[in-house]
Coordinates of C-alpha atoms in Angstrom, one line a residue:
M28 CA 147.9 145.9 117.8
P29 CA 148.1 142.6 116.3
H30 CA 151.2 141.1 114.4
K31 CA 151.1 138.2 111.3
R32 CA 152.5 135.2 112.2
R33 CA 155.6 134.2 110.0
S34 CA 153.5 131.1 108.6
Q35 CA 150.3 132.8 108.6
G36 CA 148.9 133.2 104.3
W37 CA 145.8 135.2 104.0
S38 CA 142.9 132.4 104.5
E39 CA 144.6 132.1 107.6
L40 CA 144.8 136.2 108.3
K41 CA 141.1 135.8 107.6
Q42 CA 140.5 133.4 109.3
T43 CA 142.1 135.1 113.0
G44 CA 140.4 138.9 111.7
N45 CA 136.9 136.9 112.1
E46 CA 137.8 135.1 115.4
Y47 CA 138.6 139.3 116.3
F48 CA 135.7 140.6 114.8
K49 CA 133.1 137.9 116.5
N50 CA 135.1 139.1 119.9
G51 CA 133.9 142.9 119.2
Q52 CA 137.5 143.7 118.6
Y53 CA 137.2 145.4 115.3
G54 CA 140.0 147.2 115.0
D55 CA 142.5 144.4 115.8
A56 CA 139.7 143.1 112.6
A57 CA 140.6 145.6 109.8
S58 CA 144.2 145.1 110.8
F59 CA 144.3 141.1 109.7
Y60 CA 142.1 141.6 107.2
S61 CA 144.3 144.1 105.8
Q62 CA 147.6 141.5 105.9
A63 CA 145.3 139.3 103.9
I64 CA 145.0 141.7 101.7
Q65 CA 148.2 142.7 101.2
L66 CA 149.0 139.0 100.9
L67 CA 146.1 138.1 98.6
E68 CA 147.4 140.7 96.2
K69 CA 150.1 139.6 95.2
A70 CA 148.7 136.3 94.0
G71 CA 147.1 138.3 91.3
P72 CA 144.0 138.2 89.8
T73 CA 142.3 134.9 90.1
K74 CA 141.2 135.3 93.3
Y75 CA 139.5 138.8 93.3
Q76 CA 136.3 136.9 94.9
D77 CA 138.4 135.8 97.9
L78 CA 139.3 139.6 97.0
S79 CA 136.4 141.2 97.8
I80 CA 135.3 139.0 100.4
L81 CA 138.2 140.3 102.5
Y82 CA 137.6 144.2 101.6
S83 CA 134.2 143.3 102.0
N84 CA 135.2 142.2 106.0
R85 CA 136.8 145.1 106.4
A86 CA 134.3 147.5 105.5
A87 CA 132.8 145.8 108.3
S88 CA 135.0 146.2 111.0
Y89 CA 135.2 149.4 109.5
L90 CA 131.0 150.2 110.1
K91 CA 131.7 148.7 113.3
D92 CA 134.5 151.0 114.7
G93 CA 132.1 154.1 113.2
N94 CA 134.8 154.6 110.5
C95 CA 132.1 155.7 108.1
G96 CA 133.9 157.1 105.1
E97 CA 137.2 154.0 104.9
C98 CA 134.0 151.8 104.8
V99 CA 132.7 153.5 101.5
K100 CA 135.8 152.6 99.9
D101 CA 136.1 149.0 100.7
C102 CA 132.4 148.1 99.7
T103 CA 133.7 150.3 96.4
V104 CA 136.6 148.3 96.1
S105 CA 135.1 145.1 97.1
L106 CA 131.9 145.0 94.1
D107 CA 134.7 146.7 91.4
L108 CA 135.5 143.1 91.7
V109 CA 132.5 141.5 92.4
P110 CA 129.2 143.7 91.4
F111 CA 126.4 143.4 93.5
A112 CA 127.7 141.4 96.1
M113 CA 124.8 141.9 98.7
K114 CA 127.4 142.3 101.9
S115 CA 129.0 144.9 100.4
L116 CA 126.1 146.8 99.1
M117 CA 124.2 146.4 102.5
R118 CA 127.4 147.7 104.1
R119 CA 127.6 150.3 102.1
A120 CA 124.2 151.6 102.3
A121 CA 125.0 151.5 106.7
A122 CA 128.1 153.8 105.8
Y123 CA 126.2 156.1 103.7
E124 CA 123.5 156.6 105.7
A125 CA 125.5 157.6 108.8
L126 CA 127.3 159.8 107.1
E127 CA 123.7 161.4 105.5
R128 CA 124.7 160.8 101.8
Y129 CA 120.8 159.3 102.2
R130 CA 120.1 159.1 97.9
L131 CA 123.2 157.0 98.4
A132 CA 122.2 155.4 100.5
Y133 CA 118.4 154.7 99.3
V134 CA 120.0 153.7 96.0
D135 CA 122.4 150.5 97.5
Y136 CA 119.1 149.4 99.7
K137 CA 117.2 149.2 96.5
T138 CA 119.5 147.8 94.4
V139 CA 120.1 144.9 97.5
L140 CA 115.9 144.7 97.2
Q141 CA 116.4 144.2 93.3
I142 CA 118.7 141.3 93.9
D143 CA 116.8 139.8 96.6
C144 CA 113.5 141.1 97.6
N145 CA 113.4 139.4 100.9
V146 CA 116.2 141.2 103.2
P147 CA 114.1 142.8 105.8
S148 CA 117.8 145.3 106.7
A149 CA 117.1 146.3 103.5
H150 CA 112.8 146.9 103.3
D151 CA 113.9 148.9 106.7
G152 CA 116.5 150.8 105.5
T153 CA 114.4 152.2 102.0
N154 CA 111.6 153.0 104.1
R155 CA 114.0 155.4 106.6
M156 CA 115.6 156.6 102.9
T157 CA 112.1 157.5 102.0
K158 CA 110.8 159.3 105.1
V159 CA 114.0 161.4 105.1
L160 CA 114.1 162.2 101.4
T161 CA 111.0 163.7 101.7
E162 CA 110.8 166.0 104.2
M163 CA 114.5 166.9 102.7
D164 CA 113.0 167.1 98.9
G165 CA 109.3 167.1 99.1
L166 CA 107.3 164.6 97.1
S167 CA 109.9 165.4 94.1
W168 CA 112.9 163.8 95.9
R169 CA 112.9 160.7 93.3
E170 CA 114.3 163.9 90.9
K171 CA 117.0 164.4 92.6
L172 CA 118.4 160.1 93.0
P173 CA 120.8 158.9 90.7
P174 CA 120.5 156.1 88.8
I175 CA 120.0 153.1 90.2
P176 CA 122.0 150.3 88.7
T177 CA 119.7 147.4 86.7
V178 CA 120.8 144.4 88.4
P179 CA 121.5 141.7 86.1
M180 CA 119.1 138.3 86.0
E181 CA 122.2 136.5 86.0
V182 CA 122.7 137.9 89.3
K183 CA 119.8 137.1 90.2
E184 CA 119.3 133.6 89.3
K185 CA 122.7 132.9 90.5
L186 CA 121.6 133.8 94.3
L187 CA 118.3 131.4 93.7
Q188 CA 120.3 128.4 92.1
A189 CA 122.8 129.1 95.2
T190 CA 120.3 129.3 98.2
A191 CA 118.7 126.4 96.7
Q192 CA 121.7 124.0 97.0
A193 CA 122.6 125.8 100.3
P194 CA 122.3 123.4 103.1
A195 CA 120.3 125.4 105.9
P196 CA 122.4 127.5 108.5
A197 CA 122.5 126.1 112.1
P198 CA 121.0 128.7 114.3
N199 CA 123.3 131.8 114.8
T200 CA 125.6 130.9 111.8
Q201 CA 128.0 133.4 111.1
Q202 CA 129.5 133.2 107.2
N203 CA 132.7 134.6 107.0
G204 CA 132.6 135.4 110.6
I205 CA 130.4 138.4 110.6
K206 CA 126.8 138.5 111.6
E207 CA 124.5 139.5 108.6
N208 CA 122.3 142.2 109.1
D209 CA 119.5 141.2 108.9
K210 CA 116.8 141.0 111.8
P211 CA 116.1 137.4 113.0
V212 CA 111.8 136.5 113.3
L213 CA 111.5 136.6 116.2
S214 CA 107.6 135.2 118.2
D215 CA 105.3 137.3 120.1
V216 CA 106.4 135.5 123.0
A217 CA 110.0 136.2 123.4
I218 CA 110.0 139.7 122.2
K219 CA 107.7 140.7 125.2
K220 CA 109.8 138.7 127.7
G221 CA 112.6 140.8 126.0
K222 CA 110.1 144.3 127.1
T223 CA 109.6 142.8 130.1
L224 CA 113.1 142.2 131.3
K225 CA 114.3 145.5 130.1
E226 CA 111.7 147.5 131.7
E227 CA 113.4 145.7 135.0
G228 CA 116.7 146.5 133.7
N229 CA 115.6 150.4 133.4
A230 CA 114.2 149.6 136.5
L231 CA 117.4 148.8 138.5
V232 CA 119.3 152.3 136.8
K233 CA 116.6 154.4 138.3
K234 CA 118.1 153.1 142.0
G235 CA 121.6 153.4 140.8
E236 CA 122.2 149.6 140.5
H237 CA 124.2 149.1 137.4
K238 CA 125.5 146.0 137.4
K239 CA 122.1 144.1 138.3
A240 CA 120.6 146.0 135.3
V241 CA 123.6 144.7 133.0
E242 CA 122.4 141.0 133.4
K243 CA 118.9 142.3 133.8
Y244 CA 119.6 143.4 130.1
T245 CA 121.9 140.8 128.7
Q246 CA 119.0 138.1 130.0
S247 CA 116.6 140.8 127.1
L248 CA 118.5 140.8 124.4
K249 CA 118.9 136.6 124.8
Q250 CA 115.2 137.3 124.0
D251 CA 115.1 140.0 121.6
P252 CA 118.7 140.7 119.7
A253 CA 117.2 143.4 117.3
E254 CA 115.9 145.7 120.1
V255 CA 118.2 148.9 119.9
T256 CA 117.3 150.8 123.3
T257 CA 118.3 147.6 125.3
Y258 CA 122.0 147.7 123.9
T259 CA 122.4 151.7 124.8
N260 CA 121.1 150.8 127.9
R261 CA 123.3 148.7 129.0
A262 CA 126.0 150.6 127.4
L263 CA 124.8 153.4 129.4
C264 CA 125.6 150.9 132.4
Y265 CA 128.8 149.8 131.6
L266 CA 129.9 153.5 131.7
S267 CA 128.7 153.9 134.8
L268 CA 130.9 151.3 136.2
K269 CA 134.1 152.4 134.1
K270 CA 133.9 148.8 131.2
Y271 CA 134.3 151.1 128.5
K272 CA 135.0 148.3 125.8
E273 CA 131.8 146.9 126.5
A274 CA 130.1 150.0 126.0
V275 CA 131.6 150.4 123.2
K276 CA 130.4 147.2 121.6
D277 CA 127.2 147.5 122.8
C278 CA 126.9 151.1 121.0
S279 CA 128.3 149.4 118.1
D280 CA 126.4 147.1 117.8
A281 CA 123.1 149.6 118.5
L282 CA 124.6 151.2 115.2
N283 CA 124.7 148.2 113.6
L284 CA 120.9 148.0 113.7
D285 CA 120.2 151.6 113.7
A286 CA 123.1 153.7 111.9
A287 CA 121.3 157.4 112.6
N288 CA 121.2 156.3 116.5
I289 CA 121.8 159.6 118.5
K290 CA 122.5 157.6 121.8
A291 CA 124.5 155.1 120.7
L292 CA 126.6 157.4 118.9
Y293 CA 126.8 159.8 121.5
R294 CA 128.1 157.1 124.2
R295 CA 130.2 155.1 122.0
A296 CA 132.3 158.7 122.2
Q297 CA 131.9 158.8 126.2
A298 CA 133.2 155.9 126.3
N299 CA 136.5 156.4 123.5
K300 CA 137.1 159.5 125.5
E301 CA 137.2 157.8 128.5
M302 CA 140.2 155.1 126.9
K303 CA 141.9 158.4 125.5
E304 CA 140.7 156.9 121.3
N305 CA 140.4 160.2 120.8
K306 CA 139.8 160.1 116.9
A307 CA 137.3 157.3 117.1
C308 CA 135.8 159.9 120.2
I309 CA 135.5 162.9 117.6
E310 CA 134.4 161.1 114.8
D311 CA 131.2 160.0 116.5
L312 CA 130.5 163.2 117.7
N313 CA 130.9 165.1 114.4
T314 CA 128.5 162.8 113.3
L315 CA 125.8 162.9 114.9
L316 CA 126.5 166.9 114.7
R317 CA 125.8 166.1 111.6
I318 CA 122.4 164.2 112.5
D319 CA 121.5 166.6 115.3
P320 CA 123.0 170.0 114.2
K321 CA 121.8 171.7 118.1
N322 CA 122.4 169.1 120.1
V323 CA 124.3 170.9 123.1
S324 CA 126.1 167.5 125.0
A325 CA 127.6 166.9 122.1
E326 CA 129.0 170.1 121.1
K327 CA 130.7 170.0 124.6
L328 CA 132.1 167.1 124.6
L329 CA 133.4 167.4 121.2
L330 CA 135.7 171.0 122.6
E331 CA 136.3 168.9 125.4
V332 CA 138.2 166.6 123.8
Q333 CA 139.8 169.1 120.9
K334 CA 141.6 170.6 123.8
T335 CA 143.5 167.6 125.0
K336 CA 144.1 166.7 121.3

């Protein structure tokens, strides 16, 4: 676990956390964000906006690692500090979805769309929750929702002003060191090429050529970085190659796109088991079994891990 340097202030600790996050080292990122939070909380109430960002960043780290309960807590603190912060709402919605708290996830996704109706991932989340809630509660599902907060007009106006004044972002820009969840706009050519490369990777997997398959999946993701199955397929290859950290990262990226993806949860659990990260493994398997209670493979792996604790 990383240790803070004596000379580091909260902003330096935050930046270090951002670097760890970008490298897929989410546990280390959370540690640095925690250190930054401790320092900033001592500075008094005037730093509430910076503190809100730190809690949101740590929440993103927890979400990537599958610690959805802690993600919800941090997002809630972030939103108490800065109400209607969209990143915190989106991260909490994804965590609620993974925890099967679908009504709360729907409320957060819909709140984001009140602030900005042009967020594709919020539209996708709302559509997923609508489908799940309709299956759960029938046509009267809206009657069982918690109240959806009304976003004040000044919040929307503030966003519009910030958007108008902000310079155009450079390609692949990351804010606060954390990649946005929105799906990129892709050309039909890129999507088609990505699919072809993925299929070539699948063919190599069938031949047992996992290293070559990884190369194809990597090329595919450069064309279409929002294709969930490419991440889970590459994670399977990394498991075969005993590259467990890489498998965890791919599964986390897949779950960031689809919080209830069974393959991503199971393969990340497998990788964490091999790395002796039993707590993380059990959390993923419990989440998986809430989504798919009859998953025999998950039940079997869970029993194996519990015996080794």
